[in-house]
PDB file of C-alpha atoms in Angstrom:
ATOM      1  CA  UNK N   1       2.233 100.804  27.622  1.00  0.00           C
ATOM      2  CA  UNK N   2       2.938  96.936  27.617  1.00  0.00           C
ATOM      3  CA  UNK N   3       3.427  95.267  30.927  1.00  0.00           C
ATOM      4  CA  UNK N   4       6.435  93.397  31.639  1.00  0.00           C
ATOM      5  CA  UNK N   5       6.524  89.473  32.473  1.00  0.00           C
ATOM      6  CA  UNK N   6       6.801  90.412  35.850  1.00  0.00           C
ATOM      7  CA  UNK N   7       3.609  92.515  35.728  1.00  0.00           C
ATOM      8  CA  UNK N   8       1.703  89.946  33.843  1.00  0.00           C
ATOM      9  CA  UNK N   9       3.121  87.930  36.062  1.00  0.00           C
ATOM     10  CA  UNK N  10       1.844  89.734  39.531  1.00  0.00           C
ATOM     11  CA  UNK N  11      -1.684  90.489  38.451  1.00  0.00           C
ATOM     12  CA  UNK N  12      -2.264  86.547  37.663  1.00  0.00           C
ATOM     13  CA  UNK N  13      -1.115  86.171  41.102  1.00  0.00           C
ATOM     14  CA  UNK N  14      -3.599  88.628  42.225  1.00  0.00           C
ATOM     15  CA  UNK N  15      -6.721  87.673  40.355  1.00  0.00           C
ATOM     16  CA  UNK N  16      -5.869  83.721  41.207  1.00  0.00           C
ATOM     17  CA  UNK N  17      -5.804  85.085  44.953  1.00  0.00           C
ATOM     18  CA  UNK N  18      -8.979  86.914  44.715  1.00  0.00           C
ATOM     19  CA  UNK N  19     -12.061  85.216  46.597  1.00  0.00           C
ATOM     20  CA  UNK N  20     -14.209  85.676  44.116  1.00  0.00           C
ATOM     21  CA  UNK N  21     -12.166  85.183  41.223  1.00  0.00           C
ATOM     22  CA  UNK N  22     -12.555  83.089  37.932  1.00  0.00           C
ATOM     23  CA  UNK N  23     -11.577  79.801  37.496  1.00  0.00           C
ATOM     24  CA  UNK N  24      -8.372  79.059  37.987  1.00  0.00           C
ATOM     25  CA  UNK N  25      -8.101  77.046  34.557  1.00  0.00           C
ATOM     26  CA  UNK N  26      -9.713  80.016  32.522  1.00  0.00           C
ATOM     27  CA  UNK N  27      -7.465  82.480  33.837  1.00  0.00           C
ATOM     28  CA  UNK N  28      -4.048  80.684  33.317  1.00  0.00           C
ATOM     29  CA  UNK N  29      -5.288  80.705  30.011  1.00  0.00           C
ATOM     30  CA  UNK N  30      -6.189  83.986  29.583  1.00  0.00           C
ATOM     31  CA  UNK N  31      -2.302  84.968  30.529  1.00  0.00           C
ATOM     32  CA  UNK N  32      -1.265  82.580  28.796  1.00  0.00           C
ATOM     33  CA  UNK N  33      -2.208  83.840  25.358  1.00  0.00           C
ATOM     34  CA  UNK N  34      -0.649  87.662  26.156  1.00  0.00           C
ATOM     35  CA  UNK N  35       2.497  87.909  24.355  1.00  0.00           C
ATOM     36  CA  UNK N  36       5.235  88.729  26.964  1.00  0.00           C
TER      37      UNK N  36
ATOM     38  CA  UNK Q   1      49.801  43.982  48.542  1.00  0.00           C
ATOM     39  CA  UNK Q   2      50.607  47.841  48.102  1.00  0.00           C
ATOM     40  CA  UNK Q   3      49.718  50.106  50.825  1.00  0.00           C
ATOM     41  CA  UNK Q   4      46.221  52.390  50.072  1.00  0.00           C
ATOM     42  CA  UNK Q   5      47.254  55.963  48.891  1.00  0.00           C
ATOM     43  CA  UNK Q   6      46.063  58.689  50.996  1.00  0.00           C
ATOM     44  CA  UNK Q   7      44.191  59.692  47.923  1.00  0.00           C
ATOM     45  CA  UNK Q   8      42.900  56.185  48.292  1.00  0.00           C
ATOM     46  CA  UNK Q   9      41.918  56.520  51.514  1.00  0.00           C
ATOM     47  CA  UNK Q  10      40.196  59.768  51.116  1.00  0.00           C
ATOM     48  CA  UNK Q  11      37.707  58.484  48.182  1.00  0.00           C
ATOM     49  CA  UNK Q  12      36.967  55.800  50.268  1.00  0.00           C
ATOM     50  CA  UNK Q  13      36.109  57.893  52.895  1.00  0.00           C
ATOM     51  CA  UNK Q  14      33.542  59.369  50.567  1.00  0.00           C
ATOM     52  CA  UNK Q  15      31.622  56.030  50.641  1.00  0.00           C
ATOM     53  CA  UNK Q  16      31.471  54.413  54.211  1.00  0.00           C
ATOM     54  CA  UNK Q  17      32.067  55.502  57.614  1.00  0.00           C
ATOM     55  CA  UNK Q  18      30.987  58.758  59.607  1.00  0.00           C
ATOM     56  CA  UNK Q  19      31.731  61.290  56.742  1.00  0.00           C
ATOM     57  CA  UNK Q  20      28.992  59.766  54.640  1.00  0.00           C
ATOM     58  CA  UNK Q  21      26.314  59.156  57.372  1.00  0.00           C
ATOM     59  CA  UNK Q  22      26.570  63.038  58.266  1.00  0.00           C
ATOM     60  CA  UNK Q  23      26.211  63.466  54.885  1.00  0.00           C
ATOM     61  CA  UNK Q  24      23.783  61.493  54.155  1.00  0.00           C
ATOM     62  CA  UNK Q  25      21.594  62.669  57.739  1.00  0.00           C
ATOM     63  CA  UNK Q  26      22.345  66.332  56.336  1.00  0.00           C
ATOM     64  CA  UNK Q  27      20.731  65.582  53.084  1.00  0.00           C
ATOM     65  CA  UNK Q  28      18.009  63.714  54.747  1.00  0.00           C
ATOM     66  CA  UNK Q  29      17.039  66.050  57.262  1.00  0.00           C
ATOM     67  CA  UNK Q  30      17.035  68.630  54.633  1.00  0.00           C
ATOM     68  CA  UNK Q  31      14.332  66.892  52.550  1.00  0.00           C
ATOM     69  CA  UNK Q  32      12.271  66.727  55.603  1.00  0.00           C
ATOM     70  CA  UNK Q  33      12.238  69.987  56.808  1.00  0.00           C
ATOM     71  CA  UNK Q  34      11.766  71.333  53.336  1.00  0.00           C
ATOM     72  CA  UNK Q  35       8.625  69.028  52.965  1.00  0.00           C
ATOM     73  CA  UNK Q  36       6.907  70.527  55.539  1.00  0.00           C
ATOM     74  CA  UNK Q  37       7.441  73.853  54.358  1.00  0.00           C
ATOM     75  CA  UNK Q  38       5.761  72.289  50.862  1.00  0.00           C
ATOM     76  CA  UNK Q  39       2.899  71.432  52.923  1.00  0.00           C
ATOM     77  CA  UNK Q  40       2.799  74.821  54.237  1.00  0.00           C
ATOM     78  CA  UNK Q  41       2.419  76.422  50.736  1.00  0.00           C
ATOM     79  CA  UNK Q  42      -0.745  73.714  49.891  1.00  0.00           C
ATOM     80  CA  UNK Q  43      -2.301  74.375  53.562  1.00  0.00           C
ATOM     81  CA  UNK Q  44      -1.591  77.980  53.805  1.00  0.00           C
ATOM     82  CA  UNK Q  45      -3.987  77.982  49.807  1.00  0.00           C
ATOM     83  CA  UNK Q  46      -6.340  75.462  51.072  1.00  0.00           C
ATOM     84  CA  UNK Q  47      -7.316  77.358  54.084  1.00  0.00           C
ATOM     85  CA  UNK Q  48      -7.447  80.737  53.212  1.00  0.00           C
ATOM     86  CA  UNK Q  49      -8.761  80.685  49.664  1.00  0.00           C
ATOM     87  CA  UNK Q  50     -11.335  79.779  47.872  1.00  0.00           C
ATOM     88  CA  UNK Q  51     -11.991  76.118  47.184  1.00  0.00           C
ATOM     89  CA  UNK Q  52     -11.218  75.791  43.543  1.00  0.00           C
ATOM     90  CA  UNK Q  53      -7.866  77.219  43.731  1.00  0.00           C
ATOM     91  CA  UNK Q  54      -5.648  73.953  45.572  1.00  0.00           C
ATOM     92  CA  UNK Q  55      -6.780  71.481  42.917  1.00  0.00           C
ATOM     93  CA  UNK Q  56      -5.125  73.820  40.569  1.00  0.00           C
ATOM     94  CA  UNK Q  57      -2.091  74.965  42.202  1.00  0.00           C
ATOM     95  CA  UNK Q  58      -1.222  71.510  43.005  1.00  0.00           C
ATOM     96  CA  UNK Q  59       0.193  71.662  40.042  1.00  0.00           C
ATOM     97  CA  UNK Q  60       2.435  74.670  40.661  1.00  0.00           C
ATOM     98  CA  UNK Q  61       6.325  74.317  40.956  1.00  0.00           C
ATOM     99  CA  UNK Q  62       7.456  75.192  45.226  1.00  0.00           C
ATOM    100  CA  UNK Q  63       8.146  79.420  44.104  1.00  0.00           C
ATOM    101  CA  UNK Q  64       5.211  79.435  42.103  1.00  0.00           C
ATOM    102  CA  UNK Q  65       2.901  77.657  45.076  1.00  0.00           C
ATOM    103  CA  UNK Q  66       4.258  79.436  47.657  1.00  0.00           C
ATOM    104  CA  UNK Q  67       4.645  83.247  45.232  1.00  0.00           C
ATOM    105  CA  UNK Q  68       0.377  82.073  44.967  1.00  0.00           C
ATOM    106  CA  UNK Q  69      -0.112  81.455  48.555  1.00  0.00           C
ATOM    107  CA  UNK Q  70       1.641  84.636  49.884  1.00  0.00           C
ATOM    108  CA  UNK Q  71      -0.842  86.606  47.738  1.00  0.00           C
ATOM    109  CA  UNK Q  72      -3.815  84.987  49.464  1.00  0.00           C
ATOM    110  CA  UNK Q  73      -2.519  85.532  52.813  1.00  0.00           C
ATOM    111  CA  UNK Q  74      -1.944  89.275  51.393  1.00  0.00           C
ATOM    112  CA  UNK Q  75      -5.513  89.772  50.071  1.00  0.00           C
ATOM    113  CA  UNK Q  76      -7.196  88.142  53.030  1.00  0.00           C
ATOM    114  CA  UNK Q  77      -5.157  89.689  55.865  1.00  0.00           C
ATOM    115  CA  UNK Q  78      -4.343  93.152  54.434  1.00  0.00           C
ATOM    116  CA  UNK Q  79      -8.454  92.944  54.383  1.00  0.00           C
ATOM    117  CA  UNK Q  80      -9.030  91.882  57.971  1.00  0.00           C
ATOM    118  CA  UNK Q  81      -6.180  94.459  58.685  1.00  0.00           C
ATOM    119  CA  UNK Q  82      -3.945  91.900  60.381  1.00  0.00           C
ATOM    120  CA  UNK Q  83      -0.301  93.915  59.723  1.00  0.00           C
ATOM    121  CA  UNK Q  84       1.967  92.545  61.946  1.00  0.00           C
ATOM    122  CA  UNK Q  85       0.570  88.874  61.110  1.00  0.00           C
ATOM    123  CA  UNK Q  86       0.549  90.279  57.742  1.00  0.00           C
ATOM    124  CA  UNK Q  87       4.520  90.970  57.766  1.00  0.00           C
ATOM    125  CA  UNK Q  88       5.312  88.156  59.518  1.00  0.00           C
ATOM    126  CA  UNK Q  89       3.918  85.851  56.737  1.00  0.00           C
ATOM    127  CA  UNK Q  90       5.369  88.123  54.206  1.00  0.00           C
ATOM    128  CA  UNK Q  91       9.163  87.323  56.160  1.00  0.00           C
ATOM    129  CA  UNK Q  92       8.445  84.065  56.097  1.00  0.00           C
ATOM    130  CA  UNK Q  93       7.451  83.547  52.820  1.00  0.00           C
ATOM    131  CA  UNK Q  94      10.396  85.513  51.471  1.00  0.00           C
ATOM    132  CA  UNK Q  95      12.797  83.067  53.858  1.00  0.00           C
ATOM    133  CA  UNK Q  96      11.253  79.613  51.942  1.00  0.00           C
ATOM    134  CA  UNK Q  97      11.782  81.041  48.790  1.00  0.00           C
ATOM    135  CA  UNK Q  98      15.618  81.553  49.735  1.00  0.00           C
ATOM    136  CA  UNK Q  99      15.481  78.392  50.793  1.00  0.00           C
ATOM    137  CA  UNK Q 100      14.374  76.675  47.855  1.00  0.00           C
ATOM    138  CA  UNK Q 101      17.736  78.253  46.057  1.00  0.00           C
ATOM    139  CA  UNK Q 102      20.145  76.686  48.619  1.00  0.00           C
ATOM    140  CA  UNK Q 103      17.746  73.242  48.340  1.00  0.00           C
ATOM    141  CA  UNK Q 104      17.855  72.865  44.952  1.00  0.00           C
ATOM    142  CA  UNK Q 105      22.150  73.482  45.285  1.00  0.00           C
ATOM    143  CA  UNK Q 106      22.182  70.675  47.074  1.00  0.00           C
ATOM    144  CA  UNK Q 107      19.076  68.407  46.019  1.00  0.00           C
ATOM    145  CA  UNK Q 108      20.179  68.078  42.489  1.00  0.00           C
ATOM    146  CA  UNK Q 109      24.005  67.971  42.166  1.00  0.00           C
ATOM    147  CA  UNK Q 110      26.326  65.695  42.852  1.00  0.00           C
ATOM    148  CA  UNK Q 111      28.559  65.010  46.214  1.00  0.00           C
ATOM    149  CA  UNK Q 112      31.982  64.901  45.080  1.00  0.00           C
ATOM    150  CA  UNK Q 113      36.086  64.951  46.327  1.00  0.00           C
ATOM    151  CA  UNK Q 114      37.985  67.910  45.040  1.00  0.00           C
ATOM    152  CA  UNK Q 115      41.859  67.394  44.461  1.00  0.00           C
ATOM    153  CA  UNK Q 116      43.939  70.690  44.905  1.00  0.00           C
ATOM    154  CA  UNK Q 117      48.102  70.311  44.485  1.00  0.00           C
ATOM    155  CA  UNK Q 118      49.648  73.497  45.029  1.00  0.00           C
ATOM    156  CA  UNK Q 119      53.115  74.571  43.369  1.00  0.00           C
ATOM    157  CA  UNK Q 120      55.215  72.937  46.215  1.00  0.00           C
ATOM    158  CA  UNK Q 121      53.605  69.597  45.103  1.00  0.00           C
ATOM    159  CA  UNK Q 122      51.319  69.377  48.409  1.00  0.00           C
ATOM    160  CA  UNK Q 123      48.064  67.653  47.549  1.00  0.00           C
ATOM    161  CA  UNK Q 124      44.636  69.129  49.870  1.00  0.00           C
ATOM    162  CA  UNK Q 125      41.169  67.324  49.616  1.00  0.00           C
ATOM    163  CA  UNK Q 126      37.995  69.168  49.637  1.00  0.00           C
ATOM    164  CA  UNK Q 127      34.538  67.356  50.021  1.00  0.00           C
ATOM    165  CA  UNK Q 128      31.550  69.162  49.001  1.00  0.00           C
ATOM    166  CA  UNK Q 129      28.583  68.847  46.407  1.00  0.00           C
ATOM    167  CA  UNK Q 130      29.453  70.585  43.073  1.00  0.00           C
ATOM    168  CA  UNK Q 131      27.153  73.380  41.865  1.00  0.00           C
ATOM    169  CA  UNK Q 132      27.354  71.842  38.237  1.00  0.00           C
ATOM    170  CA  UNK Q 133      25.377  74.567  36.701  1.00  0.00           C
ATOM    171  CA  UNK Q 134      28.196  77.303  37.922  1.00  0.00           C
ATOM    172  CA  UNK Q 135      31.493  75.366  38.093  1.00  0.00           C
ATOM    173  CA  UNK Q 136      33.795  77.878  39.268  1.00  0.00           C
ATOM    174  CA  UNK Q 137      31.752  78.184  42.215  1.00  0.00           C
ATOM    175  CA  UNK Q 138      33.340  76.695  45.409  1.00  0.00           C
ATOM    176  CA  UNK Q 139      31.720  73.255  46.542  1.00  0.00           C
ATOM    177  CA  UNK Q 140      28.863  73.575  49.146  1.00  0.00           C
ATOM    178  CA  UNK Q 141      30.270  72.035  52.753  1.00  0.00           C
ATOM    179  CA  UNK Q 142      28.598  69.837  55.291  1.00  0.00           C
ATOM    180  CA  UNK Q 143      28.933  72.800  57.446  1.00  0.00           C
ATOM    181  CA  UNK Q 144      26.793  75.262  54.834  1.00  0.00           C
ATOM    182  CA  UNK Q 145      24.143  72.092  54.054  1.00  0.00           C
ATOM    183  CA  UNK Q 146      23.957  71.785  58.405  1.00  0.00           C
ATOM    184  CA  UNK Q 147      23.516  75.641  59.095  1.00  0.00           C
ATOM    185  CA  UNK Q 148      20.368  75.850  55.966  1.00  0.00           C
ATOM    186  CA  UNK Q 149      18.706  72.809  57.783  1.00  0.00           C
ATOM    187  CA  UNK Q 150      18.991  74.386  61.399  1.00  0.00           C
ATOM    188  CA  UNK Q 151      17.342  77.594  58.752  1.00  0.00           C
ATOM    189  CA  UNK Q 152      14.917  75.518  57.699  1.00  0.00           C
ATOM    190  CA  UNK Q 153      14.083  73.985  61.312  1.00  0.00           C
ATOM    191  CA  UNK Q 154      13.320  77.429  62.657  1.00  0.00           C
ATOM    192  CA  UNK Q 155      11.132  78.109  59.648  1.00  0.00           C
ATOM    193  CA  UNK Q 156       9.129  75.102  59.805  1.00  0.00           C
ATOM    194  CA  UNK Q 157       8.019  75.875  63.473  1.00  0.00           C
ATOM    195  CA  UNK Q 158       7.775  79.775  62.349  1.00  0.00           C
ATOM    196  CA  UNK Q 159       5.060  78.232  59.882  1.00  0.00           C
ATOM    197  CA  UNK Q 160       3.298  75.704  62.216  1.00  0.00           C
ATOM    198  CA  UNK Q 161       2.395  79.110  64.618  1.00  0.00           C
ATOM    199  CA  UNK Q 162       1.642  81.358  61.638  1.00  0.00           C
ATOM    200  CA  UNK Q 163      -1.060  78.990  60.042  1.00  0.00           C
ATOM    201  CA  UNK Q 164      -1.896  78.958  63.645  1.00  0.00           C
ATOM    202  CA  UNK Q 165      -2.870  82.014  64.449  1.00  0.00           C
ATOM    203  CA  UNK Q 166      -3.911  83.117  61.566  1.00  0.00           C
ATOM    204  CA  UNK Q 167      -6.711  80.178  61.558  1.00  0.00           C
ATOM    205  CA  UNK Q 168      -7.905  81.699  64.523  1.00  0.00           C
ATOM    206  CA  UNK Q 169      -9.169  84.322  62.749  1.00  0.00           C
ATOM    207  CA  UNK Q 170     -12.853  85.323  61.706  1.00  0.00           C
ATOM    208  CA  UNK Q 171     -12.238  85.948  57.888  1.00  0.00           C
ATOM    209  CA  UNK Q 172     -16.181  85.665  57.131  1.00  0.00           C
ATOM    210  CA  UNK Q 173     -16.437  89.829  56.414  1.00  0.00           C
ATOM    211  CA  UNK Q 174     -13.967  89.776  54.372  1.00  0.00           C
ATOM    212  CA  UNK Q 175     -13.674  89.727  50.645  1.00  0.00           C
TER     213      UNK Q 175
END
């Protein structure tokens, strides 16, 4: 099932607040090429 | 020389004298109190996350800096199983955010006189800013822009004891 904007949304949040997460750059990205 | 009109009088008003230095010292304060609480939302990302993450969130809007910075406090104290420090954030954070809404009401619309004449003639005054984006909402008063600063006082020391404490604590087994 396809997540909303607001899910997509919350797990950025998540991953960006995870210690050992990617960078910050590559992972806006990443969202930023799902289709919401 | 004719004699000013009351209406006159009143849009003067709106320009000199004590009506516009409470104004003015209610806007002001405002923009004080709600800087601190953008510091917060930098610190409170600075401190408890990783190091990469404050270059890029400088870039972030207020609700998107401070939406980022009440995760971290999430992940790291829901790990150290700080709760109560844990909710008390959480309140917080949820308070700024309000905040922000009745900010940008008054940060970016204009202060202006409203003219009211009722059926019997009789002409009433109302000072306020004007929510431009809704305009059948009422103008906000110096009284509503005075009560959110005395909001945003309690906030800001709220947030100078929260990143407080919560420095205080030994986050080095965490995640």
């Amino acid at each position: 099932m396809e997540k909303t904007a607001e899910q997509v949304y919350t797990d950025l949040l998540r991953q960006l607040a995870s210690p050992a997460g990617t960078d910050p750059e590559v992972l806006a990205n990443t969202f930023r090429d799902v289709a919401i | 020389m004719s004699e000013p009109t009351e209406l006159g009088q009143t849009v003067a008003s709106l320009h000199e004298g004590p009506t516009i230095t409470r104004w003015i010292l209610a806007l002001g304060r405002m923009t004080y109190h709600f800087g601190r609480l953008e510091w917060c939302s930098y610190k409170a990302i600075e401190l408890f996350s990783r190091d990469d993450l404050i270059d890029w969130a400088r870039n972030l809007q207020f609700k998107a800096r401070t939406e980022l910075a009440r995760e971290v406090l999430r992940t790291r104290l829901k790990a150290a199983a700080h709760k109560d420090l844990l909710h008390r954030w959480e309140k917080f954070f949820q308070e700024s955010l309000e905040a922000a809404a009745d900010r940008n009401g008054y940060a970016h619309n204009p202060l202006m006189l409203a003219v009211f004449m009722d059926d019997a003639g009789d002409v009433s005054y109302k000072q306020g800013i004007a929510p431009m984006k809704h305009p059948l909402r009422p103008l906000f008063s110096i009284e509503e822009v005075e009560a959110s600063n005395s909001r945003l006082e309690g906030l800001a020391e709220r947030m100078t004891e929260l990143l407080q404490t919560t420095s205080r604590i030994d986050f080095s087994n965490g995640p």
